[in-house]
Amino acid sequence: MKRIIISHEARQLFRSGAFRALLLMVAGAVAFAAWSGQRSIDRQVEGANAAIAFEDGRRGKMRADTEQYQAQVAAEGGEYQFASAQHAPGAGPPQGTNAGVVGSTTAKYLRMPPTGLAPFSIGQSDIQLSYVPVSMNPTMYITKDNELENPVNLMTGSFDIAFVVIFLLPIFILAISYDLLSSEKERGTLAMILAHPISLRELMASKIIARAGVLLAGVLVLGIVALLAVGTNLDLADTWARFGLWMAATLLYALFWFAMSVLVNVYGKNSAANGIALAGTWLALVVVVPTLVSLLATTLYPAPSRMELTTAARQAQTEAESTYMARLSEYYYDHLEFVPEGDERAMDFLTVAMANRNAIEKAVRPLYDEFQSQLNLQESLVQRFQFISPAIMMQLALNEISGTSADRYEHFLNQAYDFRVEWSEFFTVKFLQRAPLRPQDYDQLPAFEYREEPFATVLMRLVPSLLGMLVLLTGAILIPFLRLRRYQVATS
Amino acid sequence: MIASIARKEFSEIVRDGRFKWTAGIMALLLLTALAAGYQKYSAYMDIQRMSQDQTNAQWLNQGDKNPHAGAHYGNYAFKPAGPLAFFDNGINNYAGTALFMEAHKQNFAIGRPATDQSSIGRFGDLSGAMILQLLMPLLIIFLGFTAFSGERESGTLRQVLSMGVSNRQLLWGKALGIGGVVLLIVGLCVLAGGLALSLTGPSTESESLGARATLMALSYVLYGGIFLFLTLAVSAWAKNARTALMVLIGFWAFAGFLAPKAAVEISKAIHPTPAFGKWMADMRSHQMRGFDGVPPFVRFEQESREIFAEYGAESIAELPVYVGALRLQKFEEYDFPVFEQHYGQLRDSYTNQRRLQDRIGIVAPTLPLRSLSMALAGTDLIRHVNFADAAEAYRRDMVLKVNNYLGEAAASLNTGYGGGNVLIADEAIFAMVPPFRFDSRGLQATLAEHAGNFIALMLWLAAALGLALWSVQRLKVEED
């Protein structure tokens, strides 16, 4: 009997024009989202490549100059010398021999590679750069720049697959299941069906199985097609593991919304009332609660103002300047080209400039740490409050799975901060010793390789969100299951 | 007759128990949003004013140094929030707040609040504007989808029409009744918010606050009207109440959630925003090779004869101004066209994207309303661009002033260069650069740019009204 109902329901669904139209819309939305997610990631990669090529190119030019200089020294005799820092091109050893100049005027761009599933959930990757510059400049320069996206576009947010799953999928689910029982009741067919050897629970389950089966099969197919189309690193187990997690999360989330439909249906109201209740639930859980949680987080743990930080950094700069520099030094500080060639002082000015930067770094660092700690407090509040909305849990989970979460970004930045120390150390030592940089020194520059987090760490961070959804889902199934006993089959 | 229908509709809704809940939640959210918005707005403005004053003082008290070094020390422009930002925060979370103005470089405004927020912030801000843009239409749909379909199902439609009421009268009566309820909820909250605001006193110099608020209210009334008549049209047209509800919710989700994001992606595909790395590399290499392909140092050498001739001099020794300062200023000017081209290209892509998104508003009324609302609140892209332009103009003036001063005061350095003879500027000299002040372009310029959006809303209202009239004209009295 159950099987008959399931197959009947499935056939009915496919015959209904509205359902086919809905399925087509889901497919269209997924295709559109995959396309736009892909564009977004391509753009990031293009930007990273250009930035890396530009800065590496500038260092490459300096290396070529030293090569030429080395050849010249070898041919003409004489000593391979250290150049004083200058702004204007001039005679003498090339600037590339001065480690201080190379280290402070060129940067090394470090990149965090996108995961295989990155186009699925853009997260904050449209604002935060996935490639950051490291140089002898203070740490704050690493995160100074943002992606150049139009603020209106950032405000609106990405049309990525995460959006389709979190926002649109529930609407489609509710549209095909909001009148699960109520429509049969209104047509008077419910009493007739129940005259057959089937219980109300079984009927309900059959109807849901038919709908969920059809829809989720569709989602699975669409997901695999999307992965093959826009996913990368398809040969890596990591990508497929992430995809499996993605499917599991989507399944939990979709079933939650089916359960909500059932929950509303067992209260025996008419179809229109069910529709209102479900639309209201969707609005509350997907739109209102997340904005409220965000409001709570930013109100309880507001980040210090960037404006205050700016003026504080300037204060530190002024103080550093007045302590470290004589008036004459200040004059040369920004324009080393005014220093006569070969004047020993030129070195001192770059040294002073570096000492100065150090002072600023020290003064401003605590302020920057405060930003990170407030942000961490906000994130942990969101972690705690996520359980009141499956949409929040889902967004956190999908960002995590796609590798666009705040935690992974912090993991990347910490590596960049560590690398900055190593990188500037290389140049500082050579500079302070006045050791001329030779072509072969350029080959010894510290290399950066992004170390991915262990998969277990990612899984651990996913557990609360997935578990939360599971608990919510169980609750949403249990309540109607118990209540169905009291369902009135016919309108009185 | 219309009045009594409206009265009946009004009291029927208000007496409904569900109404109290819906209205209560709606009012609570709206008041929360307004209060939170106002609190954030005033905190932001306090810090903005304080920081701007501080940075001006820092400029003056930066210590005695070479005037050009002073220009390197530079100055900051901090962006004011916009007169109605407490209601509609617009792009403020996603646009920079602090713009560094220094010698040689044009900069972006940095410090976007969104980067200091949890990723959940991307769900959006709970603001008055968000509630009126997304929740108000849903409220209208809930209150109105049974207006005709429900009466038909319960059989009262035949009775009403048999009493000699025309279909149109019925439409207007119902529109007035439902519209009245919505206005009651929203209007009361907005009034309460406005009252609280006027009591605590808006701290901005008004920036035609009254006109902005009036136009804002008008836009939202138009927007509400669109959903009201669409709801009535669908209610009259649909076979039954639940079909009406599904169609309306579908449209609401499309207009409020799907269309804006789709419009953004489409506009990005047609007018791509360059990636930061690509844009930065392009601009800096352009700067290095020179605007016309002649690097700055070479160009200065090539043009030096003409440049000296402007001062009636043939060699550096004859120059009445310091050649170092002259060169600094020339280099500065060589970069202008490079900046204009690359920053301009970026700004054009933003502007084109925004215009295209507005045009896509023809299929979803939320888009033109959103644009209009941000513009009237002073939290839109145009104002941000104006701010960046003002900062760049200020930067150029600042650099020119210090370089000119250096040129004149250090003229003797041309001949007698040597250690020790170095020019130092003090507070009195730095005071020749006035403090930065941002005067946004007036309301009129905003309106001119957004006339299209007003027209789009009007067209939508006319279409919705036409649809409603057409639907009630062929209103079926009985269910099939």
mmCIF file of C-alpha atoms in Angstrom, chain A residues 305 307-308, chain B residues 38-54 78-81 201-204:
data_model
loop_
_atom_site.group_PDB
_atom_site.id
_atom_site.type_symbol
_atom_site.label_atom_id
_atom_site.label_comp_id
_atom_site.label_asym_id
_atom_site.label_seq_id
_atom_site.Cartn_x
_atom_site.Cartn_y
_atom_site.Cartn_z
ATOM 1 C CA SER A 305 36.423 51.728 14.929
ATOM 2 C CA MET A 307 38.838 55.441 12.218
ATOM 3 C CA GLU A 308 40.076 55.486 15.799
ATOM 4 C CA TYR B 38 20.141 55.113 15.449
ATOM 5 C CA GLN B 39 22.525 53.913 18.121
ATOM 6 C CA LYS B 40 25.055 52.762 15.508
ATOM 7 C CA TYR B 41 24.611 55.918 13.511
ATOM 8 C CA SER B 42 25.229 58.285 16.385
ATOM 9 C CA ALA B 43 28.179 56.263 17.672
ATOM 10 C CA TYR B 44 29.673 56.282 14.181
ATOM 11 C CA MET B 45 29.138 59.994 13.708
ATOM 12 C CA ASP B 46 30.704 60.812 17.067
ATOM 13 C CA ILE B 47 33.801 58.852 16.186
ATOM 14 C CA GLN B 48 33.871 60.265 12.666
ATOM 15 C CA ARG B 49 33.806 63.859 13.877
ATOM 16 C CA MET B 50 36.296 63.182 16.626
ATOM 17 C CA SER B 51 38.689 61.409 14.264
ATOM 18 C CA GLN B 52 38.447 64.140 11.656
ATOM 19 C CA ASP B 53 39.265 66.775 14.269
ATOM 20 C CA GLN B 54 42.113 64.676 15.606
ATOM 21 C CA PHE B 78 36.789 60.157 7.309
ATOM 22 C CA LYS B 79 33.495 59.523 5.652
ATOM 23 C CA PRO B 80 30.358 60.915 7.291
ATOM 24 C CA ALA B 81 27.565 58.342 7.439
ATOM 25 C CA GLY B 201 18.225 65.956 17.858
ATOM 26 C CA PRO B 202 19.863 64.876 14.616
ATOM 27 C CA SER B 203 23.481 65.780 14.920
ATOM 28 C CA THR B 204 24.205 66.323 11.231
#
